[in-house]
């Protein structure tokens, strides 16, 4: 019998590529997104449902509808975006929205599906983090802190879920060419102009990294690998750039690593 995966943020980028790959592999896919009218899939294995990860009702309605199709085997918590700019230029509401989406939304979707996974004594929770969950970049302090939170949450969660045969996986992409850099980000601006020169120098460099980056299909493959890996492995750097960054971070003293970041972006 075909397995079923539920994906958040499947309208574009990594989520969309993941939906297509799982369908090609014969899985039933529940591709959730804020605006289902944006869905653009040709496979009849893909079912589209509305789900906004910042809206509790929307989460619970989507999960209840999904369970009408039958057992869910894998959850891919992919929805997310970047709040970029200087910390002082971000309003408390922007910071709240960043954490509501990337952290609390991911937690609430996970919590909504956990009773089903516990009862079926199986399940895989795949959280799309980032290399920016193990290191931080200029103008990305808030986005990166959400991904550090996802890393810490997932690492702790894996232990308590082992007894129910539920595995937790972290996907760590480096820069990937998606809407992440142009349509999706929120750029922090305020009346405080003292950071403008700095931010205007750095953000184009960060965007250039996205321009030259691999396509989202490479991350979809890593997500598929994690979904079908029966081991307890937690972390999956998603692409060659991510592997390099993660290894350098592990091997180099922190101050040398920061010097490399400065020399690339300052
Ligand atoms: N691209 C990169 O370089 C990169 C690197 C590391 C990690 N990531 C992570 O990968 C994930 C996917 O990003 P992407 O690169 O594929 O960018 P993307 O093309 O912008 O996709 C982001 C997806 O998240 C959705 N989303 C945003 N807020 C949402 C909400 N409140 N509820 C439900 N869905 C929401 C977007 O929906 P709408 O279409 O409605 O906006 C879109 O489907 C994110 O978690 C991102 O942080 C990306």
mmCIF file of C-alpha atoms in Angstrom, residues 6-142:
data_model
loop_
_atom_site.group_PDB
_atom_site.id
_atom_site.type_symbol
_atom_site.label_atom_id
_atom_site.label_comp_id
_atom_site.label_asym_id
_atom_site.label_seq_id
_atom_site.Cartn_x
_atom_site.Cartn_y
_atom_site.Cartn_z
ATOM 1 C CA UNK A 6 1.979 15.625 4.574
ATOM 2 C CA UNK A 7 4.017 18.697 3.615
ATOM 3 C CA UNK A 8 3.590 22.296 4.804
ATOM 4 C CA UNK A 9 4.431 25.248 2.555
ATOM 5 C CA UNK A 10 4.129 23.179 -0.627
ATOM 6 C CA UNK A 11 3.170 26.030 -2.982
ATOM 7 C CA UNK A 12 6.705 26.802 -4.179
ATOM 8 C CA UNK A 13 10.383 25.940 -3.747
ATOM 9 C CA UNK A 14 11.497 23.052 -1.565
ATOM 10 C CA UNK A 15 7.968 22.088 -0.470
ATOM 11 C CA UNK A 16 6.676 21.932 -4.038
ATOM 12 C CA UNK A 17 9.691 19.935 -5.294
ATOM 13 C CA UNK A 18 9.289 17.545 -2.365
ATOM 14 C CA UNK A 19 5.606 16.990 -3.174
ATOM 15 C CA UNK A 20 6.447 16.194 -6.801
ATOM 16 C CA UNK A 21 9.305 13.821 -5.900
ATOM 17 C CA UNK A 22 7.275 11.813 -3.369
ATOM 18 C CA UNK A 23 4.397 11.515 -5.884
ATOM 19 C CA UNK A 24 6.858 10.255 -8.529
ATOM 20 C CA UNK A 25 8.035 7.656 -6.001
ATOM 21 C CA UNK A 26 4.424 6.438 -5.670
ATOM 22 C CA UNK A 27 3.531 8.116 -2.362
ATOM 23 C CA UNK A 28 0.224 9.797 -1.632
ATOM 24 C CA UNK A 29 1.018 13.443 -0.994
ATOM 25 C CA UNK A 30 -0.989 15.920 1.039
ATOM 26 C CA UNK A 31 0.460 19.199 -0.170
ATOM 27 C CA UNK A 32 -0.675 21.958 2.189
ATOM 28 C CA UNK A 33 -0.345 25.677 1.569
ATOM 29 C CA UNK A 34 -1.815 29.015 2.583
ATOM 30 C CA UNK A 35 -3.438 29.616 -0.799
ATOM 31 C CA UNK A 36 -4.446 26.345 -2.481
ATOM 32 C CA UNK A 37 -5.446 28.262 -5.622
ATOM 33 C CA UNK A 38 -1.685 28.693 -6.163
ATOM 34 C CA UNK A 39 -1.208 24.920 -6.482
ATOM 35 C CA UNK A 40 0.297 23.829 -9.756
ATOM 36 C CA UNK A 41 0.594 20.028 -9.787
ATOM 37 C CA UNK A 42 -0.236 17.544 -12.515
ATOM 38 C CA UNK A 43 -0.053 14.298 -10.468
ATOM 39 C CA UNK A 44 -3.268 12.725 -9.166
ATOM 40 C CA UNK A 45 -1.204 11.408 -6.211
ATOM 41 C CA UNK A 46 -1.068 14.984 -4.854
ATOM 42 C CA UNK A 47 -4.012 16.288 -2.798
ATOM 43 C CA UNK A 48 -3.953 19.987 -1.949
ATOM 44 C CA UNK A 49 -5.329 21.320 1.347
ATOM 45 C CA UNK A 50 -5.282 24.800 2.899
ATOM 46 C CA UNK A 51 -2.987 25.176 5.915
ATOM 47 C CA UNK A 52 -1.515 28.332 7.411
ATOM 48 C CA UNK A 53 0.957 27.324 10.131
ATOM 49 C CA UNK A 54 0.226 30.514 12.098
ATOM 50 C CA UNK A 55 -3.481 29.687 12.375
ATOM 51 C CA UNK A 56 -4.520 26.978 14.856
ATOM 52 C CA UNK A 57 -7.938 26.329 13.295
ATOM 53 C CA UNK A 58 -6.370 25.965 9.892
ATOM 54 C CA UNK A 59 -3.826 23.437 11.258
ATOM 55 C CA UNK A 60 -6.421 21.291 13.034
ATOM 56 C CA UNK A 61 -8.874 21.360 10.122
ATOM 57 C CA UNK A 62 -6.158 20.350 7.659
ATOM 58 C CA UNK A 63 -4.882 17.511 9.874
ATOM 59 C CA UNK A 64 -8.426 16.196 10.457
ATOM 60 C CA UNK A 65 -9.139 16.269 6.691
ATOM 61 C CA UNK A 66 -5.799 14.581 5.965
ATOM 62 C CA UNK A 67 -6.566 11.736 8.365
ATOM 63 C CA UNK A 68 -9.794 11.063 6.422
ATOM 64 C CA UNK A 69 -7.510 9.791 3.621
ATOM 65 C CA UNK A 70 -6.036 7.239 6.076
ATOM 66 C CA UNK A 71 -2.709 6.784 7.837
ATOM 67 C CA UNK A 72 -0.058 9.502 7.544
ATOM 68 C CA UNK A 73 3.479 8.133 7.563
ATOM 69 C CA UNK A 74 5.643 11.242 7.260
ATOM 70 C CA UNK A 75 5.258 14.919 8.183
ATOM 71 C CA UNK A 76 7.506 17.446 6.446
ATOM 72 C CA UNK A 77 7.541 20.755 8.352
ATOM 73 C CA UNK A 78 8.808 22.950 5.547
ATOM 74 C CA UNK A 79 6.841 26.239 5.708
ATOM 75 C CA UNK A 80 9.061 29.176 6.570
ATOM 76 C CA UNK A 81 10.493 32.494 5.450
ATOM 77 C CA UNK A 82 13.280 34.884 6.372
ATOM 78 C CA UNK A 83 12.999 38.157 8.254
ATOM 79 C CA UNK A 84 16.107 39.970 7.108
ATOM 80 C CA UNK A 85 17.852 43.146 8.158
ATOM 81 C CA UNK A 86 19.262 44.657 11.325
ATOM 82 C CA UNK A 87 17.733 43.464 14.600
ATOM 83 C CA UNK A 88 17.022 47.037 15.733
ATOM 84 C CA UNK A 89 15.045 47.685 12.558
ATOM 85 C CA UNK A 90 12.685 44.731 13.197
ATOM 86 C CA UNK A 91 9.460 45.518 15.026
ATOM 87 C CA UNK A 92 8.266 43.227 17.835
ATOM 88 C CA UNK A 93 5.353 42.227 15.545
ATOM 89 C CA UNK A 94 7.760 41.195 12.769
ATOM 90 C CA UNK A 95 9.845 39.176 15.214
ATOM 91 C CA UNK A 96 6.720 37.512 16.602
ATOM 92 C CA UNK A 97 5.534 36.604 13.100
ATOM 93 C CA UNK A 98 8.949 35.169 12.245
ATOM 94 C CA UNK A 99 8.892 32.860 15.284
ATOM 95 C CA UNK A 100 5.145 32.131 14.887
ATOM 96 C CA UNK A 101 5.815 30.780 11.397
ATOM 97 C CA UNK A 102 9.216 29.101 11.600
ATOM 98 C CA UNK A 103 9.081 27.789 15.192
ATOM 99 C CA UNK A 104 5.665 27.858 16.888
ATOM 100 C CA UNK A 105 3.837 26.913 13.685
ATOM 101 C CA UNK A 106 6.144 23.950 13.169
ATOM 102 C CA UNK A 107 5.584 22.913 16.799
ATOM 103 C CA UNK A 108 1.811 23.193 16.514
ATOM 104 C CA UNK A 109 1.599 21.122 13.329
ATOM 105 C CA UNK A 110 3.831 18.521 15.017
ATOM 106 C CA UNK A 111 1.670 18.502 18.143
ATOM 107 C CA UNK A 112 -1.494 18.107 16.053
ATOM 108 C CA UNK A 113 -0.155 15.008 14.295
ATOM 109 C CA UNK A 114 1.619 13.359 17.238
ATOM 110 C CA UNK A 115 -1.439 11.536 18.685
ATOM 111 C CA UNK A 116 -1.895 9.833 15.285
ATOM 112 C CA UNK A 117 1.785 8.863 15.111
ATOM 113 C CA UNK A 118 1.737 7.606 18.719
ATOM 114 C CA UNK A 119 -1.392 5.520 18.162
ATOM 115 C CA UNK A 120 -0.007 3.981 14.980
ATOM 116 C CA UNK A 121 3.363 3.412 16.676
ATOM 117 C CA UNK A 122 5.146 4.834 13.661
ATOM 118 C CA UNK A 123 5.868 8.108 11.972
ATOM 119 C CA UNK A 124 8.674 10.338 10.741
ATOM 120 C CA UNK A 125 8.813 14.063 11.525
ATOM 121 C CA UNK A 126 11.092 15.913 9.121
ATOM 122 C CA UNK A 127 11.902 19.483 10.060
ATOM 123 C CA UNK A 128 13.415 21.699 7.378
ATOM 124 C CA UNK A 129 15.996 23.706 9.309
ATOM 125 C CA UNK A 130 19.037 25.231 7.585
ATOM 126 C CA UNK A 131 22.796 25.471 7.871
ATOM 127 C CA UNK A 132 21.673 28.744 9.459
ATOM 128 C CA UNK A 133 20.537 26.620 12.415
ATOM 129 C CA UNK A 134 24.158 25.789 13.228
ATOM 130 C CA UNK A 135 25.804 29.109 12.336
ATOM 131 C CA UNK A 136 24.524 32.649 11.879
ATOM 132 C CA UNK A 137 24.980 35.213 9.150
ATOM 133 C CA UNK A 138 24.955 39.029 9.067
ATOM 134 C CA UNK A 139 21.434 40.520 8.638
ATOM 135 C CA UNK A 140 19.961 37.047 9.346
ATOM 136 C CA UNK A 141 20.093 37.109 13.173
ATOM 137 C CA UNK A 142 16.337 36.607 13.584
#
